[in-house]
mmCIF file of C-alpha atoms and ligand atoms in Angstrom:
data_model
loop_
_atom_site.group_PDB
_atom_site.id
_atom_site.type_symbol
_atom_site.label_atom_id
_atom_site.label_comp_id
_atom_site.label_asym_id
_atom_site.label_seq_id
_atom_site.Cartn_x
_atom_site.Cartn_y
_atom_site.Cartn_z
ATOM 1 C CA MET A 1386 176.932 261.594 -40.058
ATOM 2 C CA ALA A 1387 175.200 261.403 -43.455
ATOM 3 C CA GLU A 1388 175.278 264.472 -45.454
ATOM 4 C CA VAL A 1389 171.747 266.032 -45.776
ATOM 5 C CA ARG A 1390 171.617 268.070 -49.030
ATOM 6 C CA ASP A 1391 169.164 271.160 -49.114
ATOM 7 C CA ALA A 1392 167.568 269.610 -52.311
ATOM 8 C CA GLU A 1393 166.547 266.521 -50.559
ATOM 9 C CA PHE A 1394 164.390 268.300 -48.000
ATOM 10 C CA LEU A 1395 163.769 272.022 -47.725
ATOM 11 C CA ASN A 1396 160.948 271.852 -45.277
ATOM 12 C CA LEU A 1397 159.158 269.435 -42.954
ATOM 13 C CA HIS A 1398 156.759 268.407 -45.628
ATOM 14 C CA ASP A 1399 159.625 267.168 -47.920
ATOM 15 C CA VAL A 1400 161.052 264.860 -45.307
ATOM 16 C CA GLU A 1401 157.967 262.502 -45.474
ATOM 17 C CA ALA A 1402 158.832 261.755 -49.096
ATOM 18 C CA CYS A 1403 162.526 261.115 -48.180
ATOM 19 C CA ALA A 1404 161.238 258.573 -45.515
ATOM 20 C CA ARG A 1405 158.866 256.883 -47.951
ATOM 21 C CA ASP A 1406 161.932 256.410 -50.354
ATOM 22 C CA VAL A 1407 163.948 254.529 -47.696
ATOM 23 C CA LEU A 1408 161.398 252.659 -45.619
ATOM 24 C CA ASP A 1409 159.422 249.478 -46.462
ATOM 25 C CA PRO A 1410 155.963 250.282 -47.393
ATOM 26 C CA ALA A 1411 154.487 248.580 -44.090
ATOM 27 C CA THR A 1412 156.768 250.509 -41.742
ATOM 28 C CA PHE A 1413 155.967 253.846 -43.579
ATOM 29 C CA ALA A 1414 152.289 253.031 -43.474
ATOM 30 C CA PHE A 1415 152.627 252.660 -39.648
ATOM 31 C CA LEU A 1416 154.400 255.892 -39.185
ATOM 32 C CA ALA A 1417 152.115 257.969 -41.658
ATOM 33 C CA GLY A 1418 148.646 256.573 -40.932
ATOM 34 C CA GLY A 1419 145.938 257.438 -38.513
ATOM 35 C CA ALA A 1420 142.940 255.863 -37.061
ATOM 36 C CA GLY A 1421 139.573 255.217 -38.784
ATOM 37 C CA ASP A 1422 139.000 257.124 -41.997
ATOM 38 C CA GLU A 1423 141.888 259.463 -40.942
ATOM 39 C CA VAL A 1424 139.497 262.541 -40.873
ATOM 40 C CA THR A 1425 141.364 263.716 -37.749
ATOM 41 C CA LEU A 1426 144.695 263.237 -39.290
ATOM 42 C CA ARG A 1427 143.677 265.495 -42.151
ATOM 43 C CA ARG A 1428 141.877 268.002 -39.797
ATOM 44 C CA ASN A 1429 145.055 268.681 -37.821
ATOM 45 C CA ARG A 1430 146.559 269.994 -40.984
ATOM 46 C CA ALA A 1431 143.466 271.777 -42.111
ATOM 47 C CA ALA A 1432 143.252 273.665 -38.924
ATOM 48 C CA PHE A 1433 146.664 275.160 -39.316
ATOM 49 C CA GLU A 1434 145.830 276.114 -42.931
ATOM 50 C CA ARG A 1435 142.658 277.840 -41.989
ATOM 51 C CA CYS A 1436 144.421 279.874 -39.253
ATOM 52 C CA ARG A 1437 145.157 283.547 -40.173
ATOM 53 C CA LEU A 1438 148.207 285.304 -38.725
ATOM 54 C CA VAL A 1439 147.989 288.996 -38.373
ATOM 55 C CA PRO A 1440 151.354 290.731 -38.429
ATOM 56 C CA ARG A 1441 152.100 294.069 -36.571
ATOM 57 C CA VAL A 1442 154.384 296.230 -38.633
ATOM 58 C CA LEU A 1443 156.906 299.069 -37.900
ATOM 59 C CA VAL A 1444 158.120 297.063 -34.841
ATOM 60 C CA ASP A 1445 161.904 296.851 -34.436
ATOM 61 C CA VAL A 1446 162.640 293.118 -34.759
ATOM 62 C CA GLY A 1447 166.360 293.460 -35.232
ATOM 63 C CA ALA A 1448 167.097 291.335 -32.157
ATOM 64 C CA ALA A 1449 164.537 288.795 -32.718
ATOM 65 C CA THR A 1450 165.131 285.310 -30.891
ATOM 66 C CA THR A 1451 163.342 282.041 -30.873
ATOM 67 C CA ALA A 1452 164.789 281.335 -27.274
ATOM 68 C CA THR A 1453 162.152 280.654 -24.577
ATOM 69 C CA THR A 1454 161.668 278.344 -21.566
ATOM 70 C CA VAL A 1455 159.551 275.263 -21.339
ATOM 71 C CA LEU A 1456 158.550 273.980 -17.822
ATOM 72 C CA GLY A 1457 161.210 276.577 -16.667
ATOM 73 C CA ARG A 1458 163.999 275.178 -18.610
ATOM 74 C CA PRO A 1459 165.805 277.333 -21.218
ATOM 75 C CA ALA A 1460 165.019 276.105 -24.807
ATOM 76 C CA ALA A 1461 166.414 277.250 -28.116
ATOM 77 C CA MET A 1462 162.934 277.481 -29.569
ATOM 78 C CA PRO A 1463 159.284 276.535 -28.297
ATOM 79 C CA VAL A 1464 159.616 273.039 -29.580
ATOM 80 C CA VAL A 1465 159.837 269.626 -27.926
ATOM 81 C CA VAL A 1466 160.497 266.467 -29.722
ATOM 82 C CA ALA A 1467 157.192 264.258 -29.331
ATOM 83 C CA PRO A 1468 157.460 260.853 -27.824
ATOM 84 C CA MET A 1469 157.505 258.178 -30.591
ATOM 85 C CA GLY A 1470 158.167 254.457 -30.050
ATOM 86 C CA ILE A 1471 160.220 251.844 -31.689
ATOM 87 C CA GLN A 1472 162.679 254.202 -33.483
ATOM 88 C CA ARG A 1473 165.054 251.320 -34.046
ATOM 89 C CA ALA A 1474 162.563 250.017 -36.414
ATOM 90 C CA VAL A 1475 163.527 253.023 -38.821
ATOM 91 C CA HIS A 1476 167.241 253.584 -37.894
ATOM 92 C CA PRO A 1477 169.731 251.323 -36.033
ATOM 93 C CA GLU A 1478 170.723 254.214 -33.728
ATOM 94 C CA GLY A 1479 167.005 254.859 -32.836
ATOM 95 C CA GLU A 1480 166.161 257.196 -30.022
ATOM 96 C CA CYS A 1481 169.866 257.732 -29.262
ATOM 97 C CA ALA A 1482 170.350 259.455 -32.557
ATOM 98 C CA THR A 1483 167.233 261.585 -32.014
ATOM 99 C CA ALA A 1484 168.492 262.361 -28.579
ATOM 100 C CA ARG A 1485 171.742 263.708 -29.678
ATOM 101 C CA ALA A 1486 170.234 265.881 -32.410
ATOM 102 C CA ALA A 1487 167.598 267.251 -29.884
ATOM 103 C CA ALA A 1488 170.595 268.102 -27.406
ATOM 104 C CA ALA A 1489 172.568 269.695 -30.149
ATOM 105 C CA GLY A 1490 169.526 271.766 -31.215
ATOM 106 C CA GLY A 1491 168.854 273.006 -27.571
ATOM 107 C CA THR A 1492 165.540 271.110 -27.742
ATOM 108 C CA THR A 1493 163.989 268.844 -24.996
ATOM 109 C CA LEU A 1494 163.254 265.299 -26.015
ATOM 110 C CA CYS A 1495 160.252 263.456 -24.810
ATOM 111 C CA LEU A 1496 161.301 259.678 -24.765
ATOM 112 C CA SER A 1497 158.582 257.254 -25.469
ATOM 113 C CA ASN A 1498 157.799 254.634 -22.909
ATOM 114 C CA ILE A 1499 158.118 252.298 -25.962
ATOM 115 C CA SER A 1500 161.772 253.434 -26.648
ATOM 116 C CA THR A 1501 163.894 250.883 -28.188
ATOM 117 C CA CYS A 1502 167.032 252.464 -26.616
ATOM 118 C CA ALA A 1503 167.602 252.484 -22.763
ATOM 119 C CA PRO A 1504 167.052 255.801 -20.875
ATOM 120 C CA ALA A 1505 170.625 255.820 -19.555
ATOM 121 C CA ASP A 1506 171.840 255.759 -23.225
ATOM 122 C CA VAL A 1507 169.458 258.589 -24.283
ATOM 123 C CA ALA A 1508 170.556 260.565 -21.323
ATOM 124 C CA ALA A 1509 174.205 260.294 -22.328
ATOM 125 C CA ALA A 1510 173.243 262.587 -25.216
ATOM 126 C CA GLY A 1511 173.402 265.320 -22.517
ATOM 127 C CA GLY A 1512 170.264 267.262 -23.414
ATOM 128 C CA PRO A 1513 167.151 267.849 -21.228
ATOM 129 C CA TRP A 1514 164.639 264.986 -21.670
ATOM 130 C CA TRP A 1515 161.159 264.011 -20.316
ATOM 131 C CA GLN A 1516 159.977 260.442 -19.981
ATOM 132 C CA GLN A 1517 156.609 259.654 -21.539
ATOM 133 C CA LEU A 1518 154.681 257.037 -19.618
ATOM 134 C CA TYR A 1519 151.847 254.812 -20.285
ATOM 135 C CA SER A 1520 149.762 253.430 -17.371
ATOM 136 C CA TRP A 1521 150.367 249.665 -17.508
ATOM 137 C CA ARG A 1522 148.024 246.821 -16.147
ATOM 138 C CA ASP A 1523 151.185 245.628 -14.395
ATOM 139 C CA HIS A 1524 151.739 248.396 -11.791
ATOM 140 C CA GLY A 1525 155.296 247.210 -11.159
ATOM 141 C CA LEU A 1526 156.016 247.879 -14.759
ATOM 142 C CA THR A 1527 154.764 251.471 -14.614
ATOM 143 C CA ARG A 1528 156.616 252.108 -11.324
ATOM 144 C CA GLY A 1529 159.915 250.673 -12.846
ATOM 145 C CA VAL A 1530 159.603 253.279 -15.789
ATOM 146 C CA VAL A 1531 159.329 256.157 -13.400
ATOM 147 C CA GLU A 1532 162.233 254.939 -11.197
ATOM 148 C CA GLN A 1533 164.545 254.483 -14.145
ATOM 149 C CA ALA A 1534 163.545 257.897 -15.583
ATOM 150 C CA GLU A 1535 164.277 259.543 -12.126
ATOM 151 C CA ALA A 1536 167.605 257.607 -11.836
ATOM 152 C CA CYS A 1537 168.677 258.600 -15.348
ATOM 153 C CA GLY A 1538 167.900 262.293 -15.046
ATOM 154 C CA ALA A 1539 164.532 262.796 -16.687
ATOM 155 C CA GLU A 1540 163.101 266.296 -15.911
ATOM 156 C CA ALA A 1541 159.388 265.395 -16.144
ATOM 157 C CA ILE A 1542 157.032 262.655 -16.546
ATOM 158 C CA VAL A 1543 154.618 262.940 -19.397
ATOM 159 C CA LEU A 1544 151.615 260.535 -18.801
ATOM 160 C CA THR A 1545 149.689 259.806 -22.086
ATOM 161 C CA VAL A 1546 146.008 259.674 -21.335
ATOM 162 C CA ASP A 1547 144.546 259.188 -24.748
ATOM 163 C CA SER A 1548 145.496 255.630 -25.367
ATOM 164 C CA GLY A 1549 143.263 253.237 -23.214
ATOM 165 C CA VAL A 1550 143.241 251.104 -26.261
ATOM 166 C CA VAL A 1551 145.128 251.190 -29.467
ATOM 167 C CA PRO A 1552 142.748 251.302 -32.305
ATOM 168 C CA ARG A 1553 142.994 249.494 -35.621
ATOM 169 C CA ARG A 1554 144.869 251.649 -37.874
ATOM 170 C CA GLU A 1555 143.768 250.344 -41.328
ATOM 171 C CA ARG A 1556 146.514 251.890 -43.431
ATOM 172 C CA ALA A 1557 149.135 250.024 -41.435
ATOM 173 C CA LEU A 1558 147.207 246.772 -41.331
ATOM 174 C CA ARG A 1559 146.489 246.868 -45.051
ATOM 175 C CA ALA A 1560 150.258 247.359 -45.661
ATOM 176 C CA GLY A 1561 150.846 244.255 -43.540
ATOM 177 C CA PHE A 1562 152.638 246.051 -40.582
ATOM 178 C CA ALA A 1563 153.613 244.055 -37.594
ATOM 179 C CA PHE A 1564 155.861 245.070 -34.682
ATOM 180 C CA PRO A 1565 159.268 243.634 -35.474
ATOM 181 C CA ASP A 1566 159.692 240.913 -32.682
ATOM 182 C CA THR A 1567 163.544 241.449 -32.840
ATOM 183 C CA LEU A 1568 163.135 244.856 -31.157
ATOM 184 C CA GLU A 1569 162.988 245.142 -27.161
ATOM 185 C CA VAL A 1570 161.940 247.902 -24.877
ATOM 186 C CA PRO A 1571 164.719 248.144 -22.325
ATOM 187 C CA VAL A 1572 162.746 250.369 -19.908
ATOM 188 C CA CYS A 1573 160.193 247.722 -19.671
ATOM 189 C CA GLY A 1574 162.542 244.830 -18.848
ATOM 190 C CA GLY A 1575 163.172 243.937 -22.511
ATOM 191 C CA ARG A 1576 159.602 243.122 -23.339
ATOM 192 C CA THR A 1577 158.665 243.434 -27.060
ATOM 193 C CA PRO A 1578 156.446 246.247 -28.344
ATOM 194 C CA ALA A 1579 153.810 243.566 -29.206
ATOM 195 C CA ASP A 1580 153.842 242.294 -25.532
ATOM 196 C CA LEU A 1581 153.241 245.794 -24.352
ATOM 197 C CA HIS A 1582 150.433 246.574 -26.731
ATOM 198 C CA VAL A 1583 148.211 244.293 -24.675
ATOM 199 C CA GLN A 1584 149.467 245.631 -21.282
ATOM 200 C CA VAL A 1585 147.940 249.088 -21.767
ATOM 201 C CA ASP A 1586 145.657 249.876 -18.850
ATOM 202 C CA VAL A 1587 142.118 250.655 -20.030
ATOM 203 C CA THR A 1588 141.000 251.427 -16.470
ATOM 204 C CA LEU A 1589 143.270 254.382 -16.180
ATOM 205 C CA SER A 1590 141.244 257.148 -14.101
ATOM 206 C CA TRP A 1591 142.057 260.052 -11.826
ATOM 207 C CA SER A 1592 142.686 257.628 -9.075
ATOM 208 C CA THR A 1593 145.381 255.927 -11.244
ATOM 209 C CA PHE A 1594 146.716 259.399 -11.817
ATOM 210 C CA GLU A 1595 147.032 260.008 -8.058
ATOM 211 C CA ARG A 1596 148.817 256.655 -7.700
ATOM 212 C CA ILE A 1597 151.331 257.598 -10.449
ATOM 213 C CA ALA A 1598 151.784 261.082 -8.987
ATOM 214 C CA GLY A 1599 152.728 259.458 -5.750
ATOM 215 C CA LEU A 1600 155.622 257.652 -7.573
ATOM 216 C CA THR A 1601 157.565 260.680 -8.403
ATOM 217 C CA ARG A 1602 158.628 264.174 -7.291
ATOM 218 C CA LEU A 1603 159.088 265.157 -10.882
ATOM 219 C CA PRO A 1604 156.827 267.576 -12.664
ATOM 220 C CA LEU A 1605 153.833 265.755 -14.274
ATOM 221 C CA VAL A 1606 152.547 266.476 -17.715
ATOM 222 C CA LEU A 1607 149.343 264.976 -19.244
ATOM 223 C CA LYS A 1608 149.456 264.412 -22.906
ATOM 224 C CA GLY A 1609 146.278 263.872 -24.927
ATOM 225 C CA ILE A 1610 143.854 266.373 -23.510
ATOM 226 C CA LEU A 1611 141.230 267.990 -25.843
ATOM 227 C CA SER A 1612 138.444 268.954 -23.250
ATOM 228 C CA PRO A 1613 138.639 272.189 -21.330
ATOM 229 C CA ALA A 1614 136.912 270.498 -18.479
ATOM 230 C CA ASP A 1615 139.737 267.814 -18.345
ATOM 231 C CA ALA A 1616 142.347 270.499 -18.548
ATOM 232 C CA ALA A 1617 140.669 272.135 -15.467
ATOM 233 C CA LEU A 1618 140.688 268.784 -13.572
ATOM 234 C CA ALA A 1619 144.276 268.199 -14.456
ATOM 235 C CA CYS A 1620 145.149 271.530 -12.930
ATOM 236 C CA GLU A 1621 143.102 270.725 -9.740
ATOM 237 C CA HIS A 1622 145.266 267.543 -9.598
ATOM 238 C CA GLY A 1623 148.371 269.636 -9.708
ATOM 239 C CA VAL A 1624 149.930 268.907 -13.099
ATOM 240 C CA ALA A 1625 152.807 271.095 -14.323
ATOM 241 C CA GLY A 1626 151.702 270.862 -17.975
ATOM 242 C CA ILE A 1627 149.153 269.772 -20.480
ATOM 243 C CA VAL A 1628 149.622 268.660 -24.137
ATOM 244 C CA VAL A 1629 146.614 269.428 -26.062
ATOM 245 C CA SER A 1630 146.854 266.542 -28.423
ATOM 246 C CA ASN A 1631 144.855 263.870 -30.593
ATOM 247 C CA HIS A 1632 148.039 261.668 -30.810
ATOM 248 C CA GLY A 1633 148.566 262.875 -34.397
ATOM 249 C CA GLY A 1634 145.234 261.420 -35.527
ATOM 250 C CA ARG A 1635 146.158 258.079 -34.402
ATOM 251 C CA GLN A 1636 143.729 257.374 -31.579
ATOM 252 C CA LEU A 1637 139.986 258.548 -31.713
ATOM 253 C CA ASP A 1638 139.036 259.544 -35.251
ATOM 254 C CA GLY A 1639 136.562 262.489 -35.366
ATOM 255 C CA THR A 1640 138.160 264.610 -32.624
ATOM 256 C CA PRO A 1641 138.837 268.297 -33.212
ATOM 257 C CA ALA A 1642 142.180 269.392 -34.111
ATOM 258 C CA PRO A 1643 144.071 270.581 -30.945
ATOM 259 C CA LEU A 1644 144.399 274.066 -32.498
ATOM 260 C CA GLU A 1645 140.570 274.316 -32.540
ATOM 261 C CA VAL A 1646 140.201 273.664 -28.785
ATOM 262 C CA LEU A 1647 143.475 275.434 -27.599
ATOM 263 C CA ALA A 1648 142.009 278.724 -26.743
ATOM 264 C CA ALA A 1649 139.312 277.251 -24.580
ATOM 265 C CA VAL A 1650 141.906 274.823 -22.916
ATOM 266 C CA VAL A 1651 144.148 277.766 -22.248
ATOM 267 C CA GLU A 1652 141.164 279.801 -20.687
ATOM 268 C CA ALA A 1653 140.191 276.741 -18.417
ATOM 269 C CA VAL A 1654 143.954 276.177 -17.322
ATOM 270 C CA ALA A 1655 144.037 279.981 -16.361
ATOM 271 C CA GLY A 1656 147.903 280.071 -15.888
ATOM 272 C CA ARG A 1657 148.038 277.135 -13.462
ATOM 273 C CA ALA A 1658 150.038 274.909 -15.871
ATOM 274 C CA GLU A 1659 151.913 275.237 -19.115
ATOM 275 C CA VAL A 1660 150.014 274.302 -22.280
ATOM 276 C CA LEU A 1661 151.619 272.527 -25.152
ATOM 277 C CA LEU A 1662 150.171 271.512 -28.437
ATOM 278 C CA ASP A 1663 150.847 268.772 -30.915
ATOM 279 C CA SER A 1664 149.413 267.029 -33.949
ATOM 280 C CA GLY A 1665 150.071 268.307 -37.406
ATOM 281 C CA VAL A 1666 152.725 270.995 -36.690
ATOM 282 C CA ARG A 1667 154.857 271.208 -39.887
ATOM 283 C CA ARG A 1668 155.773 274.930 -40.236
ATOM 284 C CA GLY A 1669 157.291 277.685 -38.172
ATOM 285 C CA THR A 1670 153.981 279.459 -38.810
ATOM 286 C CA ASP A 1671 152.080 276.582 -37.300
ATOM 287 C CA VAL A 1672 154.067 277.070 -34.074
ATOM 288 C CA LEU A 1673 153.420 280.786 -34.189
ATOM 289 C CA ALA A 1674 149.624 280.027 -34.397
ATOM 290 C CA ALA A 1675 149.786 277.798 -31.396
ATOM 291 C CA LEU A 1676 151.830 280.468 -29.387
ATOM 292 C CA ALA A 1677 149.291 283.121 -30.403
ATOM 293 C CA LEU A 1678 146.350 280.915 -29.014
ATOM 294 C CA GLY A 1679 148.142 280.478 -25.713
ATOM 295 C CA ALA A 1680 150.454 277.436 -26.115
ATOM 296 C CA ARG A 1681 153.922 277.621 -24.416
ATOM 297 C CA ALA A 1682 155.368 275.336 -26.929
ATOM 298 C CA VAL A 1683 154.512 272.551 -29.398
ATOM 299 C CA MET A 1684 155.664 268.946 -29.893
ATOM 300 C CA VAL A 1685 156.587 267.634 -33.277
ATOM 301 C CA GLY A 1686 156.171 264.068 -34.165
ATOM 302 C CA ARG A 1687 156.238 262.446 -37.628
ATOM 303 C CA PRO A 1688 158.750 264.810 -39.274
ATOM 304 C CA VAL A 1689 161.376 263.836 -36.638
ATOM 305 C CA ILE A 1690 160.922 260.121 -37.147
ATOM 306 C CA TYR A 1691 160.907 260.462 -41.014
ATOM 307 C CA ALA A 1692 164.081 262.503 -40.761
ATOM 308 C CA LEU A 1693 165.652 259.667 -38.434
ATOM 309 C CA ALA A 1694 164.705 257.087 -41.158
ATOM 310 C CA ALA A 1695 165.979 259.174 -44.066
ATOM 311 C CA ALA A 1696 169.358 260.516 -42.520
ATOM 312 C CA GLY A 1697 169.745 259.604 -38.978
ATOM 313 C CA GLU A 1698 170.927 262.112 -36.453
ATOM 314 C CA ALA A 1699 171.927 264.516 -39.226
ATOM 315 C CA GLY A 1700 168.347 264.341 -40.632
ATOM 316 C CA VAL A 1701 166.706 265.135 -37.102
ATOM 317 C CA ALA A 1702 169.253 267.944 -36.613
ATOM 318 C CA ARG A 1703 168.171 269.277 -40.163
ATOM 319 C CA VAL A 1704 164.437 269.010 -39.206
ATOM 320 C CA LEU A 1705 165.019 270.958 -36.006
ATOM 321 C CA GLU A 1706 167.105 273.506 -37.532
ATOM 322 C CA LEU A 1707 164.684 274.197 -40.406
ATOM 323 C CA LEU A 1708 161.920 274.568 -37.979
ATOM 324 C CA ARG A 1709 163.904 276.965 -35.801
ATOM 325 C CA ALA A 1710 164.807 279.136 -38.775
ATOM 326 C CA GLU A 1711 161.117 279.207 -39.944
ATOM 327 C CA ILE A 1712 160.108 280.401 -36.408
ATOM 328 C CA GLU A 1713 162.675 282.998 -36.469
ATOM 329 C CA GLN A 1714 161.596 284.275 -39.767
ATOM 330 C CA GLY A 1715 157.986 284.121 -38.872
ATOM 331 C CA LEU A 1716 158.478 285.987 -35.736
ATOM 332 C CA THR A 1717 160.250 288.741 -37.530
ATOM 333 C CA LEU A 1718 157.449 288.972 -40.129
ATOM 334 C CA LEU A 1719 154.841 288.946 -37.457
ATOM 335 C CA GLY A 1720 156.478 291.843 -35.748
ATOM 336 C CA CYS A 1721 157.622 289.954 -32.564
ATOM 337 C CA THR A 1722 161.196 289.768 -30.973
ATOM 338 C CA SER A 1723 160.432 286.592 -29.017
ATOM 339 C CA PRO A 1724 157.954 283.802 -28.598
ATOM 340 C CA ASP A 1725 156.731 285.645 -25.410
ATOM 341 C CA ASP A 1726 155.616 288.433 -27.672
ATOM 342 C CA VAL A 1727 153.256 286.319 -29.743
ATOM 343 C CA GLY A 1728 149.621 286.865 -28.496
ATOM 344 C CA GLN A 1729 145.949 286.865 -29.451
ATOM 345 C CA GLU A 1730 146.239 289.963 -31.524
ATOM 346 C CA HIS A 1731 148.321 288.179 -33.965
ATOM 347 C CA VAL A 1732 145.788 285.553 -34.879
ATOM 348 C CA LEU A 1733 142.228 285.086 -36.311
ATOM 349 C CA ILE A 1734 140.523 281.853 -35.635
ATOM 350 C CA GLY A 1735 136.837 280.401 -35.314
ATOM 351 C CA ALA A 1736 133.952 282.699 -35.941
ATOM 352 C CA THR A 1737 135.976 285.402 -37.419
ATOM 353 C CA TRP A 1738 137.341 283.257 -40.227
HETATM 354 C C1 FNR B 2990 153.481 258.395 -31.783
HETATM 355 N N1 FNR B 2990 152.981 259.077 -30.660
HETATM 356 C C2 FNR B 2990 153.181 258.551 -29.391
HETATM 357 N N2 FNR B 2990 152.767 259.132 -28.213
HETATM 358 C C3 FNR B 2990 153.103 258.727 -27.034
HETATM 359 O O1 FNR B 2990 152.580 259.349 -26.114
HETATM 360 N N3 FNR B 2990 153.846 257.632 -26.784
HETATM 361 C C4 FNR B 2990 154.224 256.891 -27.864
HETATM 362 O O2 FNR B 2990 155.037 255.874 -27.680
HETATM 363 C C5 FNR B 2990 153.974 257.351 -29.253
HETATM 364 N N4 FNR B 2990 154.417 256.749 -30.231
HETATM 365 C C6 FNR B 2990 154.158 257.201 -31.575
HETATM 366 C C7 FNR B 2990 154.812 256.496 -32.619
HETATM 367 C C8 FNR B 2990 154.659 257.055 -33.960
HETATM 368 C C9 FNR B 2990 155.157 256.351 -35.178
HETATM 369 C C10 FNR B 2990 153.838 258.370 -34.106
HETATM 370 C C11 FNR B 2990 153.694 258.969 -35.446
HETATM 371 C C12 FNR B 2990 153.345 258.971 -33.046
HETATM 372 C C13 FNR B 2990 152.251 260.280 -30.844
HETATM 373 C C14 FNR B 2990 153.117 261.465 -30.716
HETATM 374 O O3 FNR B 2990 153.755 261.720 -29.530
HETATM 375 C C15 FNR B 2990 152.492 262.835 -31.109
HETATM 376 O O4 FNR B 2990 151.311 262.996 -30.290
HETATM 377 C C16 FNR B 2990 152.083 262.898 -32.588
HETATM 378 O O5 FNR B 2990 152.998 262.238 -33.443
HETATM 379 C C17 FNR B 2990 151.934 264.313 -32.990
HETATM 380 O O6 FNR B 2990 151.470 264.467 -34.256
HETATM 381 P P1 FNR B 2990 152.380 264.693 -35.626
HETATM 382 O O7 FNR B 2990 153.460 265.672 -35.263
HETATM 383 O O8 FNR B 2990 153.051 263.374 -35.853
HETATM 384 O O9 FNR B 2990 151.312 265.126 -36.773
#
């Protein structure tokens, strides 16, 4: 494994510059960019920056731990690696390297449906993993992904529901990005990412959800919910979890940051499912803000793929350890001994800002 020097990246912001140094500009633009004017992309960060954490003091935090559970499974910290496709476009070991780093860090990996490594190879890393799923026009393709995930030991199916179409992402277009036609997606029978792009099912509805739910006994998670009404419907349909997400600002530009709607979603869910959040998480303190507003855990996207590009498995391991250490330090300073201790009293948001 490549050595990752402290000076190269001290935090999850720095790793972006490391990736920019090693990637061709078009690939970097594809990873970093968002949809439209990238208003939502910026809003995701702005929301975390506006959030105020309120520490409690004179609490004995000598035994603080970042350990928790996510969907009932022990985790070293309240963080899951977000699903991101075509990782072999940035590193030859692709999703397998990410999976090994996640397993070593005690973190669940959510494997993209557009993974360029096979589920069996990812499972060989030995850590817990979830299979992210798109609903495909070809129902056989959707069923095949679920069957392989179950056969290879996935612990949940994460259906992404914010991607009925893939919008024009102008930063990537301007830089000349095209999906490499040398890469295949094994879980989709070796189709190329470009083939799959046009296979996304724009008719996805609650009846599609019922059909997909009927394919599996694994817990189902819906990723890409922002409306409390949809969160309530998801619970009525029996989901185990919800990921409050705007896809890292890559889908509908103009949406709120997940952090802005999190408390309302948590209220609508009313304990019926676990609520996760992603989009813009870069600091341990961001994770604490999400926990304070009721999230069970967060997903982290771009910093992981940047680290993979910059330093492979060691880079991803470094990102996860930096985040874990920041969460631990933040918990201590917030006056909490574990993620479960973090609550509404630790945060100011919205009208009180
Ligand atoms: C993604 N994301 C994504 N989501 C998903 O459900 N399936 C996928 O295949 C992908 N692929 C993908 C590729 C790349 C390059 C990026 C950057 C993102 C979205 C991802 O899971 C997550 O929602 C966001 O990345 C979270 O925001 P941050 O942490 O990147 O700001």
